[in-house]
Short mmCIF file of C-alpha atoms and ligand atoms in Angstrom, two decimals:
data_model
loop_
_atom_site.label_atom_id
_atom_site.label_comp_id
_atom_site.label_asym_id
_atom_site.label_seq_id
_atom_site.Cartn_x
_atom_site.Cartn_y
_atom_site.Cartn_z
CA UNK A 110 -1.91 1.73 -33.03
CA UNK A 111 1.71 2.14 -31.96
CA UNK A 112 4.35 -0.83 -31.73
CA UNK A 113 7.95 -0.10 -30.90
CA UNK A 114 11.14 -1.03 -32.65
CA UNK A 115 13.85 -1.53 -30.92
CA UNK A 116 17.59 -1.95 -31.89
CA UNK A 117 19.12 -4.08 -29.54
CA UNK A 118 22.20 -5.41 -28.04
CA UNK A 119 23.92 -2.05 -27.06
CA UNK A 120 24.86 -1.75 -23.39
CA UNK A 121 23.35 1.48 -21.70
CA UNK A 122 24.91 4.39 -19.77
CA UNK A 123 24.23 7.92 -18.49
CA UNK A 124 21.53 8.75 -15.90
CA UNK A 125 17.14 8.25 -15.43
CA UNK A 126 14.82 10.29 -13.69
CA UNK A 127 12.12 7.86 -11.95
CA UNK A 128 8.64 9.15 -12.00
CA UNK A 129 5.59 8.87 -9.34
CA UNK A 130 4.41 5.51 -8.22
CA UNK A 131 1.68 4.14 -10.63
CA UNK A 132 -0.03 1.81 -7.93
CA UNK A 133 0.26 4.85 -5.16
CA UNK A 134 -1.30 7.62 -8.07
CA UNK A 135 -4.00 5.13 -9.08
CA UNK A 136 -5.66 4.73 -5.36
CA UNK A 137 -4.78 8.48 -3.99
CA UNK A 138 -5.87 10.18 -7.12
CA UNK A 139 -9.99 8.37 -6.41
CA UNK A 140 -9.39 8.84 -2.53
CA UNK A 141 -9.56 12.78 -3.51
CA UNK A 142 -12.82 11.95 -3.53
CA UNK A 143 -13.24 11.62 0.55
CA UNK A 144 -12.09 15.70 0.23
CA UNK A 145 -13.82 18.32 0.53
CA UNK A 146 -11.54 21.15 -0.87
CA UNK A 147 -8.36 21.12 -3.20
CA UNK A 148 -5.82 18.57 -3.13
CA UNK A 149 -2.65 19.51 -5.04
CA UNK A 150 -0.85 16.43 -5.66
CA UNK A 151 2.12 16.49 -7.10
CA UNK A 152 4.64 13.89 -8.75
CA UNK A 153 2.00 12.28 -10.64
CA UNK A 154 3.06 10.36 -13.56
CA UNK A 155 2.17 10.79 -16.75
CA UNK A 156 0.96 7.32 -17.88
CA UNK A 157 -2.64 6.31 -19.40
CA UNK A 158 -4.12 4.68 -16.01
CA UNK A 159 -3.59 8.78 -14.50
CA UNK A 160 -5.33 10.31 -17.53
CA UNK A 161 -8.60 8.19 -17.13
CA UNK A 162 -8.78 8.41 -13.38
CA UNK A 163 -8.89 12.34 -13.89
CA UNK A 164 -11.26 12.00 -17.09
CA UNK A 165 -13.25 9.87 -14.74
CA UNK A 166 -13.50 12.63 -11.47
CA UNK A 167 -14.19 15.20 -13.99
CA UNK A 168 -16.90 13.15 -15.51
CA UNK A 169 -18.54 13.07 -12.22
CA UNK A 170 -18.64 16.99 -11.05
CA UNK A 171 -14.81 17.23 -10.14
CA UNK A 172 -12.64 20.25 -10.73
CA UNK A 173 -9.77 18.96 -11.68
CA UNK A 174 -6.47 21.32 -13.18
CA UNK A 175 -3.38 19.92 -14.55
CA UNK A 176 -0.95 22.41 -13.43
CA UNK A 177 2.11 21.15 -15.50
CA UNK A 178 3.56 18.05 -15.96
CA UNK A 179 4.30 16.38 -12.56
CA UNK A 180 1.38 17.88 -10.59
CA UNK A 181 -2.29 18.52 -10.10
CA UNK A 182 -5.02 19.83 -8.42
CA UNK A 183 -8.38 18.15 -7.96
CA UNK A 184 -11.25 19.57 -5.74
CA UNK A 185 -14.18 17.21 -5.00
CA UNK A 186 -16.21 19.65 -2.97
CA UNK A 187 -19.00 19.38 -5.66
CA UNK A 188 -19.49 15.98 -7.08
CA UNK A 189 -22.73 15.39 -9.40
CA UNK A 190 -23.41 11.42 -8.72
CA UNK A 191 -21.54 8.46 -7.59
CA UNK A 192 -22.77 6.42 -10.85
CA UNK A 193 -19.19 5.72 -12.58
CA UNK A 194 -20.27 4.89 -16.16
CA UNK A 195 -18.70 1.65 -17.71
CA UNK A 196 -16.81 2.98 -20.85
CA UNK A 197 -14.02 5.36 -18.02
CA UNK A 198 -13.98 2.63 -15.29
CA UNK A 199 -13.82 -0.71 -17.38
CA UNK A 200 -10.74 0.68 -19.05
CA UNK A 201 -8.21 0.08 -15.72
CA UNK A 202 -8.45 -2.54 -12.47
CA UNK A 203 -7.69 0.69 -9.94
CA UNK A 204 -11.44 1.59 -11.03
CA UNK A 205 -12.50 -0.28 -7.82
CA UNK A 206 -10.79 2.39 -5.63
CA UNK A 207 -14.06 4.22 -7.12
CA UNK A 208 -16.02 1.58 -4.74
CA UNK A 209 -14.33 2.56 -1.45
CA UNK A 210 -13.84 6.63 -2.22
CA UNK A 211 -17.06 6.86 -3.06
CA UNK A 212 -18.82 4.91 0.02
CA UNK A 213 -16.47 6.81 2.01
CA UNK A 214 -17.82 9.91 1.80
CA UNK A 215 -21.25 9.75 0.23
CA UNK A 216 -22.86 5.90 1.23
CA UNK A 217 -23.17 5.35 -1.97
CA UNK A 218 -21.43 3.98 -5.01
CA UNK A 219 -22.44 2.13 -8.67
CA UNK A 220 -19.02 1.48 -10.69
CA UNK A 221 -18.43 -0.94 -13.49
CA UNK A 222 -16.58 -3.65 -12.43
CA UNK A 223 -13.26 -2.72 -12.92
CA UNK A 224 -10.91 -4.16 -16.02
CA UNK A 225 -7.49 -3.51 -16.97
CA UNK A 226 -4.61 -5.92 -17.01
CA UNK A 227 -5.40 -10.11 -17.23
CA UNK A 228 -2.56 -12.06 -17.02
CA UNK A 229 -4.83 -14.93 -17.97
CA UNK A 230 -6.06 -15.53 -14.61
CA UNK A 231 -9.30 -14.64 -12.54
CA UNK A 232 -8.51 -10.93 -10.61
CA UNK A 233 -11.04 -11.34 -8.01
CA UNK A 234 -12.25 -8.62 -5.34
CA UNK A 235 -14.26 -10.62 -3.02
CA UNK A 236 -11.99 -9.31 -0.08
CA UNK A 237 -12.94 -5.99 -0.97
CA UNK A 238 -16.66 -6.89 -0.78
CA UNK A 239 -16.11 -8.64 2.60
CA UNK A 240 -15.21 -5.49 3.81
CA UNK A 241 -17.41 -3.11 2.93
CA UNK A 242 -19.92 -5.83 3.95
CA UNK A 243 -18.63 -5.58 7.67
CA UNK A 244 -18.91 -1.89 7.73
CA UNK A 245 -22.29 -1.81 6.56
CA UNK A 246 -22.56 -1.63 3.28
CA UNK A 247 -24.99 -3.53 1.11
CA UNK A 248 -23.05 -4.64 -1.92
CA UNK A 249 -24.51 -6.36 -5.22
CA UNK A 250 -22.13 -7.49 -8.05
CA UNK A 251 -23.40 -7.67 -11.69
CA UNK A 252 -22.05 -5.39 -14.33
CA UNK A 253 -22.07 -3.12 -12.43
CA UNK A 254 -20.80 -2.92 -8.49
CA UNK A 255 -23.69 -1.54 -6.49
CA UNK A 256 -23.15 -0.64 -2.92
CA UNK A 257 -25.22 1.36 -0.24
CA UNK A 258 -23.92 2.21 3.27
CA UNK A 259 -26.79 1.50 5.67
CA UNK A 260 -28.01 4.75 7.36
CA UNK A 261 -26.01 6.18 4.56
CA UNK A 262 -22.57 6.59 6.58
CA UNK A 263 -19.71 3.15 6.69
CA UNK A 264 -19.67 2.05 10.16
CA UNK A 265 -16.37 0.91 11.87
CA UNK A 266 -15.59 -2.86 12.10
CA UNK A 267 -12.90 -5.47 12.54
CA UNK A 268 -11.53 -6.70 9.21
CA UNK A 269 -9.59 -10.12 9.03
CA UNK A 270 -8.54 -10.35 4.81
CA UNK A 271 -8.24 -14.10 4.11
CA UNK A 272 -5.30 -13.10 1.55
CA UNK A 273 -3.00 -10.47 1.91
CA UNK A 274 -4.43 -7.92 -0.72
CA UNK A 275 -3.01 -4.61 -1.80
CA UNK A 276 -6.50 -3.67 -3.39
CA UNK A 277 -8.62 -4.64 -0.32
CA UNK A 278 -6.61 -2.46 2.25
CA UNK A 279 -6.46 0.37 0.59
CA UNK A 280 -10.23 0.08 -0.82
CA UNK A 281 -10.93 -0.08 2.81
CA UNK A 282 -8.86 2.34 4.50
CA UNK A 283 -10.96 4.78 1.83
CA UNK A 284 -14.37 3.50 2.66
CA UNK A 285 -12.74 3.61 6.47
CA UNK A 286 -11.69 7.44 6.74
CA UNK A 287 -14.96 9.10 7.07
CA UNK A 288 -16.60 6.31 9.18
CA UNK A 289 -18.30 6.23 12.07
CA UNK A 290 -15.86 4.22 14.52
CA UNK A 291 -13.11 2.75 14.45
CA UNK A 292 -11.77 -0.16 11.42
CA UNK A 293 -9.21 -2.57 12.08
CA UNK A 294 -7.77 -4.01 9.35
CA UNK A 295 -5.72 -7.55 10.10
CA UNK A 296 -3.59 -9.44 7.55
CA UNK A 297 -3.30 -5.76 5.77
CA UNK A 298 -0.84 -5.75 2.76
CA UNK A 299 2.58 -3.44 3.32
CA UNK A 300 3.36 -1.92 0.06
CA UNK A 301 5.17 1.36 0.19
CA UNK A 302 1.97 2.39 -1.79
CA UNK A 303 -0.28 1.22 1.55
CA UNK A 304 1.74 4.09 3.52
CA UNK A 305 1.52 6.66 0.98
CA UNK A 306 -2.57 6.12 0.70
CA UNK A 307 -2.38 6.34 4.68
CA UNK A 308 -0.18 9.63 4.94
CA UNK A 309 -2.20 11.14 1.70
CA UNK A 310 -4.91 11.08 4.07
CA UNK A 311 -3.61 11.50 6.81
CA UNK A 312 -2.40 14.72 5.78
CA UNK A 313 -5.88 15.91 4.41
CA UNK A 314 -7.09 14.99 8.20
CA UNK A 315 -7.38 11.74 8.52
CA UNK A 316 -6.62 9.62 11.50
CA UNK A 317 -4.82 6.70 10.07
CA UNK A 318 -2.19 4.40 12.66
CA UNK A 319 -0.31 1.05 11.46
CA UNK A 320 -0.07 1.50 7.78
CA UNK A 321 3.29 -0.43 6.91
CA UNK A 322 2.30 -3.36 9.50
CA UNK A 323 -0.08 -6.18 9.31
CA UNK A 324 -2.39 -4.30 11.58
CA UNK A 325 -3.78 -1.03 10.17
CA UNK A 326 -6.23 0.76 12.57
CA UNK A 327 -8.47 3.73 10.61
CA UNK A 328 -10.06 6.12 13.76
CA UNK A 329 -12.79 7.62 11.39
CA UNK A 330 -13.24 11.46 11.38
CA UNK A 331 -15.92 13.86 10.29
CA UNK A 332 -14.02 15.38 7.31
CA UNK A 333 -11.03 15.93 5.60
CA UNK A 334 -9.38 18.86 4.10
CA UNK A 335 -7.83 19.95 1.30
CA UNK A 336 -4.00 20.12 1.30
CA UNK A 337 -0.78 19.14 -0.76
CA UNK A 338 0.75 16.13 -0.97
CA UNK A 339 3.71 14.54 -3.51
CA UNK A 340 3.39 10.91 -4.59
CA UNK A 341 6.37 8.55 -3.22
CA UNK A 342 8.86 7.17 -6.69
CA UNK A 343 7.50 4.35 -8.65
CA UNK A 344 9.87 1.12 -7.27
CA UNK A 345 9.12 -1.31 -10.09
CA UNK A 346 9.49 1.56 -12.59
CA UNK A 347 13.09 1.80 -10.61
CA UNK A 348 13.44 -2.10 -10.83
CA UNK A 349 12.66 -1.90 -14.43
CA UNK A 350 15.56 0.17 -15.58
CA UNK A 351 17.27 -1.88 -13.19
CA UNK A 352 16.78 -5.09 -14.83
CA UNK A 353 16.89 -3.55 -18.41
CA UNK A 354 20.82 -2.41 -17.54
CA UNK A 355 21.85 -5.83 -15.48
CA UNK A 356 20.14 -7.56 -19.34
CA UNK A 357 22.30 -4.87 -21.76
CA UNK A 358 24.93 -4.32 -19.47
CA UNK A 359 26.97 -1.15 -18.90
CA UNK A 360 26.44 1.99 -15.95
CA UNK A 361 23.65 3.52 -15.32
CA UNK A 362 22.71 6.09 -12.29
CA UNK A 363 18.93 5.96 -11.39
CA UNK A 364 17.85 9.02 -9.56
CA UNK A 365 14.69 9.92 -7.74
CA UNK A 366 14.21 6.72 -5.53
CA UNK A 367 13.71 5.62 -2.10
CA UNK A 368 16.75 3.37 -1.85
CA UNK A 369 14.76 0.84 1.32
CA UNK A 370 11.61 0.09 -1.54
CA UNK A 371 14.43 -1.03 -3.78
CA UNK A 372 16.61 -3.53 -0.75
CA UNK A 373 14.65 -6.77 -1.92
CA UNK A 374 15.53 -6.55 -6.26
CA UNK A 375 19.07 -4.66 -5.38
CA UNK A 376 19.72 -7.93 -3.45
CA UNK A 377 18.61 -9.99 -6.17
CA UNK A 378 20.57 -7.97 -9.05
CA UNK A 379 23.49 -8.51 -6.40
CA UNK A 380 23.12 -12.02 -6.29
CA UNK A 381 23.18 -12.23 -10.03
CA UNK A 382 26.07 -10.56 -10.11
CA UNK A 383 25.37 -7.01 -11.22
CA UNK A 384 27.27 -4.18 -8.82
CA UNK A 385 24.51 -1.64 -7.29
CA UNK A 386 25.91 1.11 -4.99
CA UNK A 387 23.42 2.89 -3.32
CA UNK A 388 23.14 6.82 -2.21
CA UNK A 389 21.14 9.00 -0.95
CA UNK A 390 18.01 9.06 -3.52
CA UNK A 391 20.15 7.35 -6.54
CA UNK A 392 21.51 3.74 -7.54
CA UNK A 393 24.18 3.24 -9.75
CA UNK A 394 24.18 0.22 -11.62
CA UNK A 395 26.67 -1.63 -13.73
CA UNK A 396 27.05 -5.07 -15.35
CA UNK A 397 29.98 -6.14 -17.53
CA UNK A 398 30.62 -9.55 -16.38
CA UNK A 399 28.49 -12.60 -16.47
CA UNK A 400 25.12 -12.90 -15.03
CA UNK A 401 25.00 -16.16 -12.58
CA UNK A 402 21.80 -17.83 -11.45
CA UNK A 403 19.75 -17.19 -8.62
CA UNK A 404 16.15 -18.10 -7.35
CA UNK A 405 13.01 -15.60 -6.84
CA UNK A 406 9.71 -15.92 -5.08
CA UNK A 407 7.22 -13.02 -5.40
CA UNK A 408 5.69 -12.56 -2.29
CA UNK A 409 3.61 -9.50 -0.39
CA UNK A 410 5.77 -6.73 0.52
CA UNK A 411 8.90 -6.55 1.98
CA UNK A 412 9.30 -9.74 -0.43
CA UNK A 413 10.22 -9.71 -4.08
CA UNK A 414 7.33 -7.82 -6.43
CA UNK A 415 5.38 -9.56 -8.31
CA UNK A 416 5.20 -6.64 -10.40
CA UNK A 417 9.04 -7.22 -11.49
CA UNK A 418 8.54 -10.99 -11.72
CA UNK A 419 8.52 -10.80 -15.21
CA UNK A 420 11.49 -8.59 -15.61
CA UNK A 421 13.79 -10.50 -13.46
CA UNK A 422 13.22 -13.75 -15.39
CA UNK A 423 14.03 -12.01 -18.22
CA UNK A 424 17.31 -11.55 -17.07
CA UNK A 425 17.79 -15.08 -15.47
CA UNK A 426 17.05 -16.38 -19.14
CA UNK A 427 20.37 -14.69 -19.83
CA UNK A 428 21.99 -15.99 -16.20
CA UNK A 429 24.53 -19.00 -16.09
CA UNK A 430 23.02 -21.47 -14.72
CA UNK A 431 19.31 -23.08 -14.35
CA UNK A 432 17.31 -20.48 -12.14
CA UNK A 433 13.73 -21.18 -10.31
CA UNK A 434 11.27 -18.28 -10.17
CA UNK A 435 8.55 -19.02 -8.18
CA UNK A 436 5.30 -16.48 -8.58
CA UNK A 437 3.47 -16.36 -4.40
CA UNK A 438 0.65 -13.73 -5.56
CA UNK A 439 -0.99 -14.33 -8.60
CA UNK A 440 -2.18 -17.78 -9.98
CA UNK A 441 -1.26 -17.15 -13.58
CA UNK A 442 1.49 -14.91 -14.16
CA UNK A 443 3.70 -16.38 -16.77
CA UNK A 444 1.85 -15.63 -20.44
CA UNK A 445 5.09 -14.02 -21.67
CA UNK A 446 7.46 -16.96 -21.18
CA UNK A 447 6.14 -17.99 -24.81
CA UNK A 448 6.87 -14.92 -26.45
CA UNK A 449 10.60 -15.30 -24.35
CA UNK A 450 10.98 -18.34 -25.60
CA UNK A 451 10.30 -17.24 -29.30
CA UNK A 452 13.36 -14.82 -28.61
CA UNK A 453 15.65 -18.04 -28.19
CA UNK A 454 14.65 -18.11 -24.01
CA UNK A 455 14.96 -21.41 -22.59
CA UNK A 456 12.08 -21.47 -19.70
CA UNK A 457 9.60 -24.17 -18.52
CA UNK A 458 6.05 -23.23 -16.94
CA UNK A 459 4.94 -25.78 -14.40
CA UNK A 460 2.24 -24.17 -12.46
CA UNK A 461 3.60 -21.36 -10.48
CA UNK A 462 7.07 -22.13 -11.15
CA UNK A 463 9.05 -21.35 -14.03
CA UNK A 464 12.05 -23.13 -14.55
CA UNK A 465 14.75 -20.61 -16.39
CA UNK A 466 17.72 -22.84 -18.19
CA UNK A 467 20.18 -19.54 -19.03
CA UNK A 468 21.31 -18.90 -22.54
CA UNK A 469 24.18 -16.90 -23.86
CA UNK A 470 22.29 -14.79 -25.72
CA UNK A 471 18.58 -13.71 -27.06
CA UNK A 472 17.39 -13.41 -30.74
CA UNK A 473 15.39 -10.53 -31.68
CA UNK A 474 11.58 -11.26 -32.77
CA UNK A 475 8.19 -9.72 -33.09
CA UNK A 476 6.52 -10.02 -29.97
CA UNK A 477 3.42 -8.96 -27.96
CA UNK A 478 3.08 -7.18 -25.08
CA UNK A 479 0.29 -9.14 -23.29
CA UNK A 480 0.08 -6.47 -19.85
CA UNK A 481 1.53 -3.70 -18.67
CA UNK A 482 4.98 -5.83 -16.56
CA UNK A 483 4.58 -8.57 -19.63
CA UNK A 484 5.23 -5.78 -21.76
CA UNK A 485 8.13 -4.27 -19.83
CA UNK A 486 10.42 -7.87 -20.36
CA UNK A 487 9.79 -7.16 -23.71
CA UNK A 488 11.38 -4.18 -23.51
CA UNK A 489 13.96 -5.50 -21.72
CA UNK A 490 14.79 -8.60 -23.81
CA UNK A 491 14.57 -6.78 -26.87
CA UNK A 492 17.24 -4.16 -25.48
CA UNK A 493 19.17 -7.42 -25.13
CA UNK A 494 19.00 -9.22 -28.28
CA UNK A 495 21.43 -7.95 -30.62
CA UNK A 496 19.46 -6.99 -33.48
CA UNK A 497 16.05 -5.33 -34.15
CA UNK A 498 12.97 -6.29 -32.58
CA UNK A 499 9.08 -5.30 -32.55
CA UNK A 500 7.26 -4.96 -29.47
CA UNK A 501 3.36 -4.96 -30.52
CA UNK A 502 0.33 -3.85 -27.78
CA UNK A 503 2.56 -1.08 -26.29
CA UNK A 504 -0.82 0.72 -24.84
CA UNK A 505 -0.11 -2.11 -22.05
CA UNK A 506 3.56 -0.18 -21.78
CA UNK A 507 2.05 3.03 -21.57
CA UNK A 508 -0.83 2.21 -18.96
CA UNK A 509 2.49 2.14 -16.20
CA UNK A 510 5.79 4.12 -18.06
CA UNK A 511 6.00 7.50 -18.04
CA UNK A 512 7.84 8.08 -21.44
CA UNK A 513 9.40 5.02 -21.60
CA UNK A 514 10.97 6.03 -24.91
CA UNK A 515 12.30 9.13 -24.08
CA UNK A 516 13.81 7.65 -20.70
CA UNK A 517 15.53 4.78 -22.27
CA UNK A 518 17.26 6.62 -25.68
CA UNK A 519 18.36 9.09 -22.90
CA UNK A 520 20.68 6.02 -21.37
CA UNK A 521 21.48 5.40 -25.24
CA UNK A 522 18.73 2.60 -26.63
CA UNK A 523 17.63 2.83 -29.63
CA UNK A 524 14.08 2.55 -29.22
CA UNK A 525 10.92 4.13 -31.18
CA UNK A 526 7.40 3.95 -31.00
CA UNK A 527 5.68 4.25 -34.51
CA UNK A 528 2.31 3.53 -35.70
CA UNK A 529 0.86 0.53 -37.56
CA UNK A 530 -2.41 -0.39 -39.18
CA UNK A 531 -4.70 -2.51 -37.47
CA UNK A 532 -4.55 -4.86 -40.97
CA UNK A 533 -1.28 -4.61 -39.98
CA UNK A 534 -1.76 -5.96 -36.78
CA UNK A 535 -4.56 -8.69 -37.71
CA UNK A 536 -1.97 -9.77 -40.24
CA UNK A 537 0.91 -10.67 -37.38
CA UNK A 538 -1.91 -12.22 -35.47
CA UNK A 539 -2.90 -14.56 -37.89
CA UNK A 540 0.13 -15.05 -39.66
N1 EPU B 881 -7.21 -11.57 -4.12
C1 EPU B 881 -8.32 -12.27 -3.76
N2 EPU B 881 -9.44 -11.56 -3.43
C2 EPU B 881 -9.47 -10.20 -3.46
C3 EPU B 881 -8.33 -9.49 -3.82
C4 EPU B 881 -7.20 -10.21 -4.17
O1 EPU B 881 -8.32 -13.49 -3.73
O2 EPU B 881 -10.52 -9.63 -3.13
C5 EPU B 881 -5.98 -12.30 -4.47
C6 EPU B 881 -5.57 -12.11 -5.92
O3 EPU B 881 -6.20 -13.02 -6.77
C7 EPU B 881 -4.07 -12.27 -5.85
C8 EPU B 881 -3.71 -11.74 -4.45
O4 EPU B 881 -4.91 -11.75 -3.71
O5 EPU B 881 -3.76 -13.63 -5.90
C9 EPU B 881 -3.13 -10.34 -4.42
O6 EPU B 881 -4.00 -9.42 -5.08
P1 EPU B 881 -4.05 -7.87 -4.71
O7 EPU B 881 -5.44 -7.54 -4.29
O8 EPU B 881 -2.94 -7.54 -3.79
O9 EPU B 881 -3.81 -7.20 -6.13
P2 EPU B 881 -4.50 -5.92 -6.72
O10 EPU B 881 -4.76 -4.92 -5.65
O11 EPU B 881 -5.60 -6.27 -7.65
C10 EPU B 881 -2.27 -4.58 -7.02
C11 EPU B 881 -1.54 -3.95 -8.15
C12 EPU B 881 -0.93 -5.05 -9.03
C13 EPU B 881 -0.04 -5.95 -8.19
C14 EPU B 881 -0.79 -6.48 -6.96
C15 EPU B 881 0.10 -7.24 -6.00
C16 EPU B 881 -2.80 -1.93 -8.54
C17 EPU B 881 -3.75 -1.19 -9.39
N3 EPU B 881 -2.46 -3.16 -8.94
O12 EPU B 881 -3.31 -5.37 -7.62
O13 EPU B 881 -0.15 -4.36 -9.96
O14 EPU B 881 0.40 -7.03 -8.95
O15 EPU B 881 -1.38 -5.38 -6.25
O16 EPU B 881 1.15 -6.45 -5.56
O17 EPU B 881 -2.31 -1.43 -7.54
C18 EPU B 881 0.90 -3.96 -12.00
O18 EPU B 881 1.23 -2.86 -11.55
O19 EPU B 881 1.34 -4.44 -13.06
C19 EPU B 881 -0.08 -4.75 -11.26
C20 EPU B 881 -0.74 -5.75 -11.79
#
């Protein structure tokens, strides 16, 4: 097992490269499936969630070839069966873009219901169901997800989601493409990662119209076609450097972005006080003042990310002032506020609110990372806290940050990953 250590309390400088958007690789690396031919995809990041999706399609009769770091080709003209064995799929949630890929273009699809990160809450998919329901598709959920198209092909149909959900558009623009008719999908989600699934597609033949808007309309087509096709930049892997420099302090140049993904955390950062000048593909960001209060509420794209939720309060714990943070997405979001709170954070959990009181300063500690964006404010506080800290569970870290490590001691932290023994680790859990 690996835990880092991290010195803390230095302010950082110089310039990171963002990588390829985790939530955009995860669904356009299954919907490769709906191709018949190569797909070269490039600016994929190197994170654990990427390596099993492609261990995955090659478990199933894909040719896939890393051709260096950032890209890759996978060709899905050939696929054995569209049986997804539990050990690949249970290991990350974007397993149930397996579900729609697969229906897409074959009818048919068995995949273990999907795992990954549990922020204590229930992660459920019955919108995706609902879906695949109205185009046809005869779904039973056990273990194992089993669906069947009827007549073997998905079959256009009006879509209302009841909640605005990421998963369920893009699950259903996949099962969508290839169908016979037209889908309509209402109440659609807006992520930037919605519009890069679309124009993936779309530019493998696919007749997508809407994606961005609450109304996304999928004309279905015979087949698509192999092509090439780069990944948009990661915005909460942006945010997170972001909020790790307005916590340390100092001037730091992130490069690689789409400066219009980031409007909604620059203007928060701003509000705190922390300067962000933005050009072209790069923010510069600098903090040497004080941070002052603010409030967030996560909310569905444009709004603020859930996914940075826990970063940002990280930094309001450090904030003048008594801050609200309100999570609008998820029911149970806040498991890290007691590891915070064991670095000297002062921060009160009543249901979906979490009610920051702002310290001077945060004491290092030896603290879990409980998922992947839980794991991140730990990075973030312990690049804070003046001293040295151990971040335990980093496989979270890793699922979502490409070289995390190597990215921050390049803006001068002093941060390593090293291994520990699992007696080790059952010793810091009981003791
Ligand atoms: N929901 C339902 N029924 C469903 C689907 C969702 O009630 O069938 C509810 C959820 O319980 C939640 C809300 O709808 O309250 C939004 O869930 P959504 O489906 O949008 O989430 P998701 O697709 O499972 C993706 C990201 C998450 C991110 C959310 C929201 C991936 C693999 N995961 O999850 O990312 O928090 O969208 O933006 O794309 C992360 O990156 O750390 C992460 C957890």
């Amino acid at each position: 097992m690996q835990k880092y250590i991290v010195r803390g309390g230095r302010p950082l400088y110089g310039e990171v490269r963002i990588s390829g958007a985790k939530n955009a690789a995860v669904a356009i690396i299954p919907a490769a499936l709906l191709v018949g031919g190569v797909c070269r995809i490039e600016n994929v990041p190197q994170i654990s969630d990427v390596t099993v999706l492609l261990k995955i399609l090659r478990q199933i009769g894909a040719n896939v070839r890393v051709l260096n770091t950032t890209d890759v080709e996978i060709d899905c003209t050939h696929i054995n069966t569209t049986r997804v064995p539990q050990e690949l799929a249970h290991k990350l949630r974007a397993s149930y873009y397996l579900i729609g890929a697969l229906l897409g273009r074959f009818g048919s699809a068995e995949v273990s219901m999907p795992g990954g990160c549990n922020f204590g809450g229930v992660r459920p998919i019955d919108q995706h169901v609902k879906g695949f329901a109205a185009m046809g598709a005869d779904v039973r959920e056990g273990d194992y997800i089993v669906a069947r198209a009827k007549g073997g092909r998905m079959k256009g149909a009006n879509i209302y989601l009841d909640v605005v959900s990421v998963g369920a558009t893009m699950n259903i623009m996949m099962a969508a493409a290839l169908a016979d008719g037209v889908t309509v999908i209402e109440n659609a989600a807006k992520e930037p990662h919605i519009v890069d699934l679309a124009n993936f597609l779309n530019s493998m033949g696919a007749n997508i119209k809407g994606a961005g808007t609450d109304t996304i309309r999928v004309f279905g087509v015979e087949a698509l076609h192999g092509g090439t096709y780069a990944i948009i930049p990661d915005q909460i892997e942006a945010g997170t450097y972001m909020a790790a420099v307005a916590a340390t302090g100092g001037d730091v140049l992130i490069r690689g972005i789409i400066p219009k993904h980031m409007d909604c955390i620059t203007a928060k950062l701003q509000e705190m006080g922390v300067e962000v000048e933005e050009k072209d593909d790069t923010l510069r960001i600098r903090r040497d003042g004080e941070l002052t209060r603010t409030n967030v509420k996560t909310l569905p794209y444009p709004g603020f990310p859930t996914d940075m939720q826990p970063q940002i309060t990280t930094v309001l714990a450090l904030a003048r002032g008594t801050s609200i943070v309100t999570e609008g997405v998820w029911d149970n979001r806040y498991r890290y506020v007691g590891e915070l709170t064991r670095m000297g954070a002062q921060i009160r959990v009543e249901g979906r609110t979490a009610i920051v009181e702002g310290v001077s300063h945060l004491t290092p500690a030896t603290v879990q990372a409980y998922d992947l964006r839980a794991g991140a404010a730990m990075v973030v506080a312990a690049l804070a806290a003046t001293g040295t800290s151990e971040i335990l569970n980093v496989q979270y870290i890793e699922r979502g940050y490409e070289d995390i490590i190597g990215k921050l001691r390049s803006i001068g932290a002093d941060i390593e990953s090293v291994e520990y023994s699992e007696e080790e680790f059952i010793q810091r859990q009981i003791g």
